[in-house]
CSV table of C-alpha atoms in Angstrom, one decimal:
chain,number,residue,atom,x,y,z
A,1,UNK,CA,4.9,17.7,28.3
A,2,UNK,CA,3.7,18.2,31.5
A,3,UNK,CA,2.0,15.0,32.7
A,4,UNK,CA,-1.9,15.9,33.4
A,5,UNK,CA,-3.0,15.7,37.0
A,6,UNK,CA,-5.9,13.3,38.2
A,7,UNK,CA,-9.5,14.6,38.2
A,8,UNK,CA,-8.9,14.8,42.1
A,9,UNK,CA,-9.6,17.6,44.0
A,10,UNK,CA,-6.8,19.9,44.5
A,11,UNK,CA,-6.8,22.0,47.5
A,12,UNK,CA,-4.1,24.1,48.2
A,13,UNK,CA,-1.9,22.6,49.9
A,14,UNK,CA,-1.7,20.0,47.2
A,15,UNK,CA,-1.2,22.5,44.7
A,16,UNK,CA,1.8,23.9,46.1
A,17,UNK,CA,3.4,19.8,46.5
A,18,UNK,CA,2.3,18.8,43.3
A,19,UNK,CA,4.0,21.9,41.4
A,20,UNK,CA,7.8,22.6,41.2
A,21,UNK,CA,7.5,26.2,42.9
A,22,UNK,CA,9.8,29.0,42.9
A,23,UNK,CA,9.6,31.7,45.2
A,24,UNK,CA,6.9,34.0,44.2
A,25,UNK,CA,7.6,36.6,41.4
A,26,UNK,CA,7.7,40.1,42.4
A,27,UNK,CA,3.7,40.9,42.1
A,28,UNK,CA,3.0,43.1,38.9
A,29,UNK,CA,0.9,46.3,39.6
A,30,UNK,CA,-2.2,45.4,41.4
A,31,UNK,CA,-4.5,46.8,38.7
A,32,UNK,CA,-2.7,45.3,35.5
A,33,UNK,CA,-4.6,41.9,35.1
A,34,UNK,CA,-7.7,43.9,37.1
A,35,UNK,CA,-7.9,46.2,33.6
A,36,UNK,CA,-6.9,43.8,31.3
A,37,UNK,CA,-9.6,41.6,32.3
A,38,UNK,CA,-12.3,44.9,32.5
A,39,UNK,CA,-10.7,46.0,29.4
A,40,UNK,CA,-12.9,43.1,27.4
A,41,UNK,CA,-16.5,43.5,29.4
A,42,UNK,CA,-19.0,45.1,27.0
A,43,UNK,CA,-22.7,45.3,27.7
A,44,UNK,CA,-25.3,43.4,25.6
A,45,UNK,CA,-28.7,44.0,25.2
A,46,UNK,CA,-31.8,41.2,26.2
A,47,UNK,CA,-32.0,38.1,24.1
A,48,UNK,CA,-34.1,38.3,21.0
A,49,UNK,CA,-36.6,35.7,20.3
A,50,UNK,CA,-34.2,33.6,18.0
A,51,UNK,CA,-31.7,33.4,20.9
A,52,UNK,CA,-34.6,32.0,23.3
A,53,UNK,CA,-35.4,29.3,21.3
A,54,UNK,CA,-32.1,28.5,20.6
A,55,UNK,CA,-31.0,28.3,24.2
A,56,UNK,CA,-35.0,26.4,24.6
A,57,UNK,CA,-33.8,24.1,21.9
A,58,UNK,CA,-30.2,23.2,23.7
A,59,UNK,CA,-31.7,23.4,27.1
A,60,UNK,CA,-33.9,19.9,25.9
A,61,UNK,CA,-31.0,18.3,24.3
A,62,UNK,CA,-29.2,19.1,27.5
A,63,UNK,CA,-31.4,17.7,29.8
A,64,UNK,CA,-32.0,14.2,28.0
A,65,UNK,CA,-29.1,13.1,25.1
A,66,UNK,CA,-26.1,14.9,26.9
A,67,UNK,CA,-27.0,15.2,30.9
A,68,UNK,CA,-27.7,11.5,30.9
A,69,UNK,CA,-25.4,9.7,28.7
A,70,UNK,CA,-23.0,7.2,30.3
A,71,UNK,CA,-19.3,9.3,31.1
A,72,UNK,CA,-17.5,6.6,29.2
A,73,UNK,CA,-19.3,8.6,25.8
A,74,UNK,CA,-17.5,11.8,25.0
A,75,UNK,CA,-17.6,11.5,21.6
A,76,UNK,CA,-21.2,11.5,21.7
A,77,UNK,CA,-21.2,14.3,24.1
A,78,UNK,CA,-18.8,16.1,21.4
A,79,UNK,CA,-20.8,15.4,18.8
A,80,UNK,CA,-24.1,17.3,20.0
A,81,UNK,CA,-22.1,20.1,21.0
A,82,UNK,CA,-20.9,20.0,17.7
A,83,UNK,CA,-24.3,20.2,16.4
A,84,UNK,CA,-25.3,23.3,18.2
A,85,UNK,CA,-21.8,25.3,17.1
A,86,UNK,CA,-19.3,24.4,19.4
A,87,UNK,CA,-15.6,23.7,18.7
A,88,UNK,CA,-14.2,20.5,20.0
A,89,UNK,CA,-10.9,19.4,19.6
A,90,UNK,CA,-10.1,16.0,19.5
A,91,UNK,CA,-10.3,14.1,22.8
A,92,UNK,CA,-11.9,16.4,24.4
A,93,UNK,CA,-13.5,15.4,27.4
A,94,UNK,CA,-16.6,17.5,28.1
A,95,UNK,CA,-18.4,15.0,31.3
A,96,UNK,CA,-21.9,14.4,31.3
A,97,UNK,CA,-22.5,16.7,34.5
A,98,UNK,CA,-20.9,20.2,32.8
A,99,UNK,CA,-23.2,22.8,32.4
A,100,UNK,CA,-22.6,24.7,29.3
A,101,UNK,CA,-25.2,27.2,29.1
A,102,UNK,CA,-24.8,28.6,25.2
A,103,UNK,CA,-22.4,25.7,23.3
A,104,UNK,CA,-21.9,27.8,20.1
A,105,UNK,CA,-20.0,30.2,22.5
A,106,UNK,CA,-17.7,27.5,23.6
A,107,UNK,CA,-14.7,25.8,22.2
A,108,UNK,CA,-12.6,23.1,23.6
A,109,UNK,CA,-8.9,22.6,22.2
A,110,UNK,CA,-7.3,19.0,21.5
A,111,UNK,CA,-7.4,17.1,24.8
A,112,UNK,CA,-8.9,19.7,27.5
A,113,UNK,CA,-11.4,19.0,29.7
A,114,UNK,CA,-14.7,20.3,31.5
A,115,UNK,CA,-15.5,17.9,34.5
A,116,UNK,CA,-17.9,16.6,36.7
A,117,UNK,CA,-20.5,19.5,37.7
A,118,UNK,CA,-18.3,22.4,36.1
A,119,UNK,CA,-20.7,25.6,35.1
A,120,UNK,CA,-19.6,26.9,32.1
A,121,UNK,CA,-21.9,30.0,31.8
A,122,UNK,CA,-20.9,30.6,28.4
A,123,UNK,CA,-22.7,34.2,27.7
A,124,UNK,CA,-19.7,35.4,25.6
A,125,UNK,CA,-17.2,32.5,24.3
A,126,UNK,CA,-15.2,30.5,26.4
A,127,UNK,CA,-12.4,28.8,25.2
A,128,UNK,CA,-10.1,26.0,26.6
A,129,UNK,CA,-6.9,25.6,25.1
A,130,UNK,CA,-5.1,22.2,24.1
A,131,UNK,CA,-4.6,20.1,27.0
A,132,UNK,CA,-6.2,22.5,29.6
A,133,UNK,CA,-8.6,21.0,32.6
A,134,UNK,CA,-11.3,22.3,34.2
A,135,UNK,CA,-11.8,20.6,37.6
A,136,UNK,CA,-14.5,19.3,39.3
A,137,UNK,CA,-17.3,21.8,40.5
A,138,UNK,CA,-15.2,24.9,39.3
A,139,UNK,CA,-17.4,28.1,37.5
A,140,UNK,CA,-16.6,29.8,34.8
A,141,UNK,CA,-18.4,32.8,34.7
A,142,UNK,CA,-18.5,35.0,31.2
A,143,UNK,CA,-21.3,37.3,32.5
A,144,UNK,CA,-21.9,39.6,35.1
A,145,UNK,CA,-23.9,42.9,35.8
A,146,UNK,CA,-23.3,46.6,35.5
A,147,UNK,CA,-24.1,47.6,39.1
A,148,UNK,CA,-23.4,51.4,38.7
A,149,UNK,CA,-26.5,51.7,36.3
A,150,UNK,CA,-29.9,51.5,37.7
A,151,UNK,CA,-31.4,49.5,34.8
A,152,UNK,CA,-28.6,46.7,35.4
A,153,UNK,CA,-27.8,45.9,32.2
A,154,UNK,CA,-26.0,42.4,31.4
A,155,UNK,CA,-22.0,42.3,30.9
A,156,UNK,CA,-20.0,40.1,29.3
A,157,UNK,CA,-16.6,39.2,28.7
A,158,UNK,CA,-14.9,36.4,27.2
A,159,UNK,CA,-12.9,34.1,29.3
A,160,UNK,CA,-9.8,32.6,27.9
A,161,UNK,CA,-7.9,29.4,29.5
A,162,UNK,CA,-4.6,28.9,28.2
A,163,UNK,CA,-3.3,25.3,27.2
A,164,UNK,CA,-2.2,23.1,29.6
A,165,UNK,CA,-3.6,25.2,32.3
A,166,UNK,CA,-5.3,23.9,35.5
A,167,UNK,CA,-8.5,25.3,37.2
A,168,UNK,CA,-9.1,23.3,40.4
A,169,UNK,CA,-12.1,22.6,42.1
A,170,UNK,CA,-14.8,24.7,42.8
A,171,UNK,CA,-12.5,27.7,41.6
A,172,UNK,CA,-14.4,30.5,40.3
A,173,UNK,CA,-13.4,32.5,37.1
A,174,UNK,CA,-14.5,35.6,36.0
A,175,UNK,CA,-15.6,37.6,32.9
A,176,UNK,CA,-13.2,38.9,30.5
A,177,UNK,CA,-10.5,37.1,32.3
A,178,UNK,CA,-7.2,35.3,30.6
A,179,UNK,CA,-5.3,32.7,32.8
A,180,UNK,CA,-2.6,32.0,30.9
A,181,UNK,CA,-0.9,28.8,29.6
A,182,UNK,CA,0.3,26.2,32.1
A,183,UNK,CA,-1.1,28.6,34.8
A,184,UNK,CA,-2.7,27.0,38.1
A,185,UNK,CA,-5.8,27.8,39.5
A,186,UNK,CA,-5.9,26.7,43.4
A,187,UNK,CA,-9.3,25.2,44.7
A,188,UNK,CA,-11.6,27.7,45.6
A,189,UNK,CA,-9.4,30.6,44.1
A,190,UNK,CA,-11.6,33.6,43.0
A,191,UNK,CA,-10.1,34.9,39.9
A,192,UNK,CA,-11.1,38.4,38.8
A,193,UNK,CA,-7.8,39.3,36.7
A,194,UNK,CA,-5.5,37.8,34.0
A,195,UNK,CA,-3.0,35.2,35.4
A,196,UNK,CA,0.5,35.4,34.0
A,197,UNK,CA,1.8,32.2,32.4
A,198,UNK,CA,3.0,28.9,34.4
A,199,UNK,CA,2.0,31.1,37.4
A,200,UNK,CA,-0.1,29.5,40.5
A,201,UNK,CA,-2.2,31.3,42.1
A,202,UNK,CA,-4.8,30.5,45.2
A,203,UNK,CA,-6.9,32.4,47.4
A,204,UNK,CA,-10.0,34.7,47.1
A,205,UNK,CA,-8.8,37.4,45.4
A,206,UNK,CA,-6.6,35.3,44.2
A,207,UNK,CA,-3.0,36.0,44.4
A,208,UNK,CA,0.1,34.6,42.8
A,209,UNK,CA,2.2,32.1,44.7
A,210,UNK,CA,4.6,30.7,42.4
A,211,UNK,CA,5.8,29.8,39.2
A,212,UNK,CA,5.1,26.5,38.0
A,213,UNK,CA,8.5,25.3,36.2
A,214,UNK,CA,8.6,21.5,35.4
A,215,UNK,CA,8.5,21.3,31.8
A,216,UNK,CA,6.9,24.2,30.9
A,217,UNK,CA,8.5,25.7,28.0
């Protein structure tokens, strides 16, 4: 399996050393990913009063049994999330400083991760596949707004990271997008479409610059 990188930063220079690169793909039509990911937005209406006190009710556990337990404690920090509906693989490492806004929307595969300070707005479900990271600081956005209609409704769309994929610091992912398994996310990358498998891509939009190839499958 591919060994799993350090909870460094990555910027993007490093991404390019620390992945065996090919030279970059022919790009697929620049509105494929851009649809797919559009494809899955749907518009929701306001938050009934049993969603309120749900997110009330997580929003104290939050801010006193999860925020400030010691890092070291991830299965306690799995358990409570647990409690409220999430999915947690084993060894999952969700750190004390990732903000998960609505845990029953969220599930974490076998050995992923959500780091120090990640937001995980999780309006419509996130999920992290087996082995996947989620880097320091990086957002992961599952909700947006429809700006064409004057009453600005909420959107949301489910984002998707595959296993074994990489999302760098800081990056920002967006609603309804997919980034494939063993993909790379550069640091800072602004990711608004699906990402192909084993692909890296950096940049805001981000745009593919290689295929990641060491013992990916």
């Amino acid at each position: 399996m591919f060994a799993k990188p350090d909870m460094e930063q990555l910027s993007v220079t490093d991404a390019a050393e620390r992945a065996t690169l090919e030279p970059a793909a022919p790009a697929p039509p620049a509105t494929d990913g851009r649809q797919n990911a559009r494809s899955r937005l749907r518009t929701v209406p306001s938050p009934s009063v049993g969603d309120k006190l749900r997110r009330l009710a997580w929003t104290i556990v939050e801010s006193t049994l999860y925020r400030w337990s010691p890092v070291p404690l991830h299965g306690w920090r799995r358990f409570l999330l647990r409690m409220f509906g999430a999915r947690i693989g084993k060894a999952a490492h969700p750190y004390p400083s990732a903000r998960i806004w609505a845990p029953w929307n969220l599930t974490m595969g076998e050995g992923s991760c959500l780091a120090a300070g990640v937001d995980c707005y999780s309006a419509a479900p996130i999920t992290l596949g087996d082995g996947s990271i989620v880097s320091q600081r990086a957002y992961l956005c599952a909700a947006t707004h429809d700006i064409r209609d004057p009453a600005f409704p909420l959107v949301v769309g489910p984002i998707t990271i595959g296993a074994h994929a990489w999302i760098a610091a800081e990056a920002f992912v967006g609603p309804g997008v997919t980034v494939s398994g063993f993909a790379v996310v550069g640091s800072r990358a602004v990711v608004t479409r699906d990402v192909a498998p084993a692909a890296v891509v950096v940049g805001n939009p981000a745009r593919q610059i290689g295929i990641r190839t060491r013992d990916v499958p």
